[in-house]
């Protein structure tokens, strides 16, 4: 009998940037993905509301057999990861956090750019990271207002993306950053535009590969050779056809997607009921 599925969730398509690395590292593990697009983006929402959504999604994934939950959203990790671990003590959780530690260790100029949502910047989790690892560097932060929504609309490159990113990144580059941290799982999908604007001398850090490695560690490594290939399927509280089409573009592979709806604090499948 194989490993139980890994559950992954985000407010939208951003967590797919984590799913693709988990799938590459653990191709024989089944993956269940929930996108709470009815509430995207989480970035400007109160922490208590994000926790309520996160708990409901966690229950849904556990009911479908998930043995590990990846909170593939920096904002949800900041608001909900500790309470989720307290509420579900038998469940292993893997969360996100801006890669402040490796960014601060990598910089040679002592100037590091951080792209994240306002919810992440305002969290105690982010404050703690800065105090522990970045007291010796200068951080240039921007909440990138509108970037999540642009990725959700599928405009991951092109004039609209460049117009949004230019006033975010040009001041950071002018300030002399040599390292840029992507503190939201949506942002790696804008990587081509980001790299064009910051140039080849700025290292861009995406924490998703490290998260995938942590998932493998928690699962005690990938199963042995010869294990059957795992599957991946998604659920969304938004439009499943639109989500599946965008996921196929972003991942380069099909991702079967089913609809979900909220009934109070619980997720409900229209086909199967609660």
Tab-separated table of C-alpha atoms in Angstrom:
chain	number	residue	atom	x	y	z
A	1	UNK	CA	0.000	0.000	0.000
A	2	UNK	CA	1.404	3.386	-1.057
A	3	UNK	CA	1.764	6.595	0.862
A	4	UNK	CA	-1.396	8.596	1.537
A	5	UNK	CA	-2.049	11.593	-0.687
A	6	UNK	CA	-0.409	14.935	0.011
A	7	UNK	CA	-2.906	17.778	0.325
A	8	UNK	CA	-1.859	21.211	-0.946
A	9	UNK	CA	-3.869	24.420	-0.765
A	10	UNK	CA	-3.756	28.098	-1.637
A	11	UNK	CA	-6.207	30.894	-2.323
A	12	UNK	CA	-5.738	30.319	-6.055
A	13	UNK	CA	-3.261	29.056	-8.632
A	14	UNK	CA	-0.171	30.244	-6.736
A	15	UNK	CA	0.313	27.009	-4.840
A	16	UNK	CA	0.730	25.208	-8.150
A	17	UNK	CA	4.267	26.614	-8.091
A	18	UNK	CA	4.779	24.348	-5.065
A	19	UNK	CA	2.812	21.420	-6.482
A	20	UNK	CA	5.064	21.241	-9.560
A	21	UNK	CA	8.173	20.846	-7.383
A	22	UNK	CA	6.513	18.285	-5.098
A	23	UNK	CA	5.409	16.336	-8.155
A	24	UNK	CA	8.909	16.449	-9.669
A	25	UNK	CA	10.510	15.230	-6.432
A	26	UNK	CA	7.800	12.716	-5.490
A	27	UNK	CA	6.281	11.540	-8.793
A	28	UNK	CA	4.704	8.464	-7.221
A	29	UNK	CA	2.716	10.321	-4.529
A	30	UNK	CA	-0.910	11.284	-5.154
A	31	UNK	CA	-1.542	15.029	-4.826
A	32	UNK	CA	-4.800	16.774	-3.904
A	33	UNK	CA	-4.935	20.519	-4.515
A	34	UNK	CA	-7.540	23.006	-3.272
A	35	UNK	CA	-7.775	26.537	-4.669
A	36	UNK	CA	-10.085	28.787	-2.644
A	37	UNK	CA	-10.701	31.128	-5.555
A	38	UNK	CA	-13.952	32.335	-4.029
A	39	UNK	CA	-11.773	34.249	-1.567
A	40	UNK	CA	-8.653	35.033	-3.628
A	41	UNK	CA	-6.477	36.874	-2.713
A	42	UNK	CA	-5.947	36.090	0.948
A	43	UNK	CA	-3.368	38.882	1.253
A	44	UNK	CA	-5.672	41.653	2.463
A	45	UNK	CA	-7.983	39.544	4.643
A	46	UNK	CA	-8.052	39.413	8.469
A	47	UNK	CA	-5.998	36.617	10.015
A	48	UNK	CA	-9.053	35.099	11.735
A	49	UNK	CA	-10.855	34.804	8.408
A	50	UNK	CA	-7.842	33.185	6.738
A	51	UNK	CA	-7.610	30.707	9.627
A	52	UNK	CA	-11.281	29.806	9.206
A	53	UNK	CA	-10.815	29.138	5.494
A	54	UNK	CA	-7.600	27.190	6.118
A	55	UNK	CA	-9.230	24.968	8.745
A	56	UNK	CA	-12.152	24.215	6.436
A	57	UNK	CA	-9.824	23.283	3.592
A	58	UNK	CA	-7.714	21.132	5.919
A	59	UNK	CA	-10.799	19.193	7.036
A	60	UNK	CA	-11.797	18.662	3.407
A	61	UNK	CA	-8.361	17.313	2.478
A	62	UNK	CA	-8.180	15.057	5.538
A	63	UNK	CA	-11.631	13.670	4.722
A	64	UNK	CA	-10.219	12.676	1.326
A	65	UNK	CA	-7.329	10.774	2.833
A	66	UNK	CA	-4.523	13.328	2.864
A	67	UNK	CA	-1.738	12.295	5.209
A	68	UNK	CA	0.186	15.569	5.063
A	69	UNK	CA	-0.969	19.136	4.397
A	70	UNK	CA	1.101	21.728	2.557
A	71	UNK	CA	-0.064	25.280	3.247
A	72	UNK	CA	1.185	26.538	-0.122
A	73	UNK	CA	0.404	30.161	0.624
A	74	UNK	CA	2.667	32.543	2.519
A	75	UNK	CA	-0.255	34.592	3.832
A	76	UNK	CA	-2.123	31.522	5.088
A	77	UNK	CA	1.069	30.113	6.613
A	78	UNK	CA	1.635	33.369	8.485
A	79	UNK	CA	-1.946	33.557	9.747
A	80	UNK	CA	-2.883	29.922	10.237
A	81	UNK	CA	0.019	27.472	10.374
A	82	UNK	CA	0.554	27.529	14.151
A	83	UNK	CA	-3.193	27.330	14.987
A	84	UNK	CA	-3.645	24.531	12.423
A	85	UNK	CA	-0.904	22.497	14.072
A	86	UNK	CA	-2.623	23.028	17.417
A	87	UNK	CA	-6.072	22.114	16.072
A	88	UNK	CA	-4.855	19.016	14.177
A	89	UNK	CA	-1.976	17.723	16.335
A	90	UNK	CA	-1.767	14.346	14.579
A	91	UNK	CA	-1.363	15.897	11.121
A	92	UNK	CA	2.025	16.924	9.717
A	93	UNK	CA	1.920	20.385	8.125
A	94	UNK	CA	4.486	22.006	5.857
A	95	UNK	CA	4.154	25.755	5.444
A	96	UNK	CA	5.679	28.603	3.510
A	97	UNK	CA	7.791	31.490	4.670
A	98	UNK	CA	9.735	34.130	2.749
A	99	UNK	CA	13.289	32.903	2.162
A	100	UNK	CA	14.793	35.622	4.367
A	101	UNK	CA	17.425	33.312	5.856
A	102	UNK	CA	18.955	32.097	2.552
A	103	UNK	CA	18.514	35.554	1.028
A	104	UNK	CA	20.384	37.243	3.854
A	105	UNK	CA	23.107	34.587	3.683
A	106	UNK	CA	23.494	34.929	-0.087
A	107	UNK	CA	23.694	38.697	-0.490
A	108	UNK	CA	27.073	40.329	-1.014
A	109	UNK	CA	25.837	43.922	-1.205
A	110	UNK	CA	23.826	43.631	2.025
A	111	UNK	CA	20.716	44.738	0.101
A	112	UNK	CA	17.868	42.287	-0.406
A	113	UNK	CA	14.519	42.830	-2.099
A	114	UNK	CA	11.392	41.092	-0.786
A	115	UNK	CA	8.169	40.714	-2.749
A	116	UNK	CA	5.268	39.541	-0.573
A	117	UNK	CA	1.690	40.388	0.319
A	118	UNK	CA	0.783	42.916	2.988
A	119	UNK	CA	-0.527	40.086	5.153
A	120	UNK	CA	2.876	38.405	5.106
A	121	UNK	CA	4.779	41.609	5.838
A	122	UNK	CA	2.509	42.417	8.778
A	123	UNK	CA	2.756	38.961	10.351
A	124	UNK	CA	4.675	38.010	13.469
A	125	UNK	CA	6.219	35.171	11.470
A	126	UNK	CA	7.876	37.639	9.079
A	127	UNK	CA	8.976	39.933	11.913
A	128	UNK	CA	10.620	36.969	13.626
A	129	UNK	CA	12.456	35.994	10.429
A	130	UNK	CA	13.835	39.516	10.071
A	131	UNK	CA	14.969	39.640	13.684
A	132	UNK	CA	16.683	36.238	13.526
A	133	UNK	CA	18.323	36.318	10.126
A	134	UNK	CA	18.265	39.766	8.529
A	135	UNK	CA	19.359	42.242	11.188
A	136	UNK	CA	22.631	42.786	9.303
A	137	UNK	CA	21.092	43.483	5.870
A	138	UNK	CA	18.877	46.163	4.352
A	139	UNK	CA	15.522	44.817	3.157
A	140	UNK	CA	13.599	46.574	0.386
A	141	UNK	CA	9.983	45.448	0.629
A	142	UNK	CA	6.988	45.829	-1.660
A	143	UNK	CA	3.485	44.324	-1.248
A	144	UNK	CA	3.075	44.083	-5.048
A	145	UNK	CA	-0.565	45.175	-5.014
A	146	UNK	CA	-2.459	43.551	-7.864
A	147	UNK	CA	0.159	40.946	-8.763
A	148	UNK	CA	-1.793	37.974	-7.389
A	149	UNK	CA	-4.889	39.043	-9.313
A	150	UNK	CA	-2.871	39.428	-12.523
A	151	UNK	CA	-1.501	35.894	-12.200
A	152	UNK	CA	-4.999	34.593	-11.442
A	153	UNK	CA	-6.199	36.197	-14.676
A	154	UNK	CA	-3.498	34.344	-16.615
A	155	UNK	CA	-1.502	37.450	-17.511
A	156	UNK	CA	1.786	36.049	-16.240
A	157	UNK	CA	3.890	37.863	-18.824
A	158	UNK	CA	3.426	40.718	-21.245
A	159	UNK	CA	2.719	44.455	-21.042
A	160	UNK	CA	0.309	44.379	-18.075
A	161	UNK	CA	2.691	42.333	-15.931
A	162	UNK	CA	5.674	44.470	-16.871
A	163	UNK	CA	3.745	47.667	-16.109
A	164	UNK	CA	2.876	46.367	-12.634
A	165	UNK	CA	6.369	45.067	-11.860
A	166	UNK	CA	8.440	47.969	-13.152
A	167	UNK	CA	7.640	50.415	-10.270
A	168	UNK	CA	8.153	47.564	-7.795
A	169	UNK	CA	11.507	46.342	-9.052
A	170	UNK	CA	13.255	49.361	-10.542
A	171	UNK	CA	13.655	51.125	-7.144
A	172	UNK	CA	15.046	47.913	-5.639
A	173	UNK	CA	17.578	47.539	-8.444
A	174	UNK	CA	18.505	51.229	-8.156
A	175	UNK	CA	19.085	50.677	-4.418
A	176	UNK	CA	21.643	47.992	-5.244
A	177	UNK	CA	19.917	44.714	-4.357
A	178	UNK	CA	21.724	41.589	-5.506
A	179	UNK	CA	19.108	39.157	-4.154
A	180	UNK	CA	15.318	39.114	-4.584
A	181	UNK	CA	13.024	36.937	-2.454
A	182	UNK	CA	9.673	35.799	-3.845
A	183	UNK	CA	7.449	35.757	-0.757
A	184	UNK	CA	4.192	34.641	-2.401
A	185	UNK	CA	3.588	31.389	-4.259
A	186	UNK	CA	1.916	33.244	-7.138
A	187	UNK	CA	5.042	35.229	-7.949
A	188	UNK	CA	7.214	32.456	-9.492
A	189	UNK	CA	4.769	32.338	-12.382
A	190	UNK	CA	5.874	35.899	-13.231
A	191	UNK	CA	9.545	34.882	-13.136
A	192	UNK	CA	10.378	35.622	-16.805
A	193	UNK	CA	9.173	39.226	-16.442
A	194	UNK	CA	10.845	39.584	-13.026
A	195	UNK	CA	14.188	38.362	-14.338
A	196	UNK	CA	14.069	40.680	-17.347
A	197	UNK	CA	13.542	43.681	-15.077
A	198	UNK	CA	16.119	42.872	-12.393
A	199	UNK	CA	18.778	41.632	-14.791
A	200	UNK	CA	21.284	38.780	-14.586
A	201	UNK	CA	23.170	40.133	-11.571
A	202	UNK	CA	20.251	39.695	-9.154
A	203	UNK	CA	19.629	36.210	-7.759
A	204	UNK	CA	15.906	35.425	-7.489
A	205	UNK	CA	14.983	32.999	-4.693
A	206	UNK	CA	11.839	30.858	-4.933
A	207	UNK	CA	11.272	28.854	-1.710
A	208	UNK	CA	9.110	26.207	-3.432
A	209	UNK	CA	11.949	23.711	-4.108
A	210	UNK	CA	12.934	23.823	-0.428
A	211	UNK	CA	9.304	23.224	0.553
A	212	UNK	CA	9.164	20.181	-1.717
A	213	UNK	CA	12.329	18.825	-0.094
A	214	UNK	CA	10.748	19.302	3.326
A	215	UNK	CA	7.678	17.349	2.175
A	216	UNK	CA	9.992	14.515	1.106
A	217	UNK	CA	11.755	14.604	4.479
A	218	UNK	CA	8.473	14.463	6.385
A	219	UNK	CA	7.412	11.513	4.235
A	220	UNK	CA	10.805	9.907	4.958
A	221	UNK	CA	11.948	10.318	1.363
A	222	UNK	CA	10.504	9.218	-1.976
A	223	UNK	CA	9.217	5.629	-2.316
A	224	UNK	CA	11.533	3.108	-3.865
A	225	UNK	CA	12.127	2.536	-7.555
A	226	UNK	CA	9.285	0.878	-9.393
A	227	UNK	CA	6.504	2.543	-7.395
A	228	UNK	CA	3.498	3.410	-9.584
A	229	UNK	CA	3.166	6.999	-10.770
A	230	UNK	CA	0.981	9.167	-8.591
A	231	UNK	CA	-1.905	11.252	-9.798
A	232	UNK	CA	-2.824	14.880	-9.219
A	233	UNK	CA	-6.282	16.391	-9.059
A	234	UNK	CA	-7.626	19.736	-8.023
A	235	UNK	CA	-10.707	21.338	-6.513
A	236	UNK	CA	-11.665	24.981	-6.687
A	237	UNK	CA	-14.293	27.210	-5.140
A	238	UNK	CA	-14.090	29.210	-8.369
A	239	UNK	CA	-14.654	28.189	-11.992
A	240	UNK	CA	-13.226	24.671	-12.468
A	241	UNK	CA	-12.944	24.938	-16.262
A	242	UNK	CA	-11.053	28.233	-16.067
A	243	UNK	CA	-8.818	26.890	-13.299
A	244	UNK	CA	-8.014	23.698	-15.231
A	245	UNK	CA	-7.180	25.695	-18.370
A	246	UNK	CA	-4.840	28.053	-16.502
A	247	UNK	CA	-3.269	25.180	-14.537
A	248	UNK	CA	-2.516	23.379	-17.803
A	249	UNK	CA	-0.771	26.530	-19.087
A	250	UNK	CA	1.230	27.059	-15.914
A	251	UNK	CA	2.206	23.433	-15.325
A	252	UNK	CA	2.401	22.110	-18.869
A	253	UNK	CA	0.209	19.150	-17.953
A	254	UNK	CA	-3.509	18.542	-17.424
A	255	UNK	CA	-4.919	18.862	-13.922
A	256	UNK	CA	-8.457	17.459	-13.559
A	257	UNK	CA	-10.462	19.957	-11.511
A	258	UNK	CA	-13.765	19.600	-9.673
A	259	UNK	CA	-15.978	22.349	-8.216
A	260	UNK	CA	-16.406	23.077	-4.516
A	261	UNK	CA	-18.565	25.483	-2.561
A	262	UNK	CA	-18.579	26.846	0.963
A	263	UNK	CA	-21.430	25.897	3.303
A	264	UNK	CA	-20.617	27.844	6.435
A	265	UNK	CA	-17.129	26.753	7.437
A	266	UNK	CA	-17.254	23.543	5.419
A	267	UNK	CA	-16.384	22.779	1.815
A	268	UNK	CA	-19.086	20.977	-0.148
A	269	UNK	CA	-18.864	19.141	-3.454
A	270	UNK	CA	-21.978	19.962	-5.518
A	271	UNK	CA	-21.945	16.423	-6.928
A	272	UNK	CA	-21.446	14.516	-3.679
A	273	UNK	CA	-22.832	16.833	-1.023
A	274	UNK	CA	-21.082	17.514	2.319
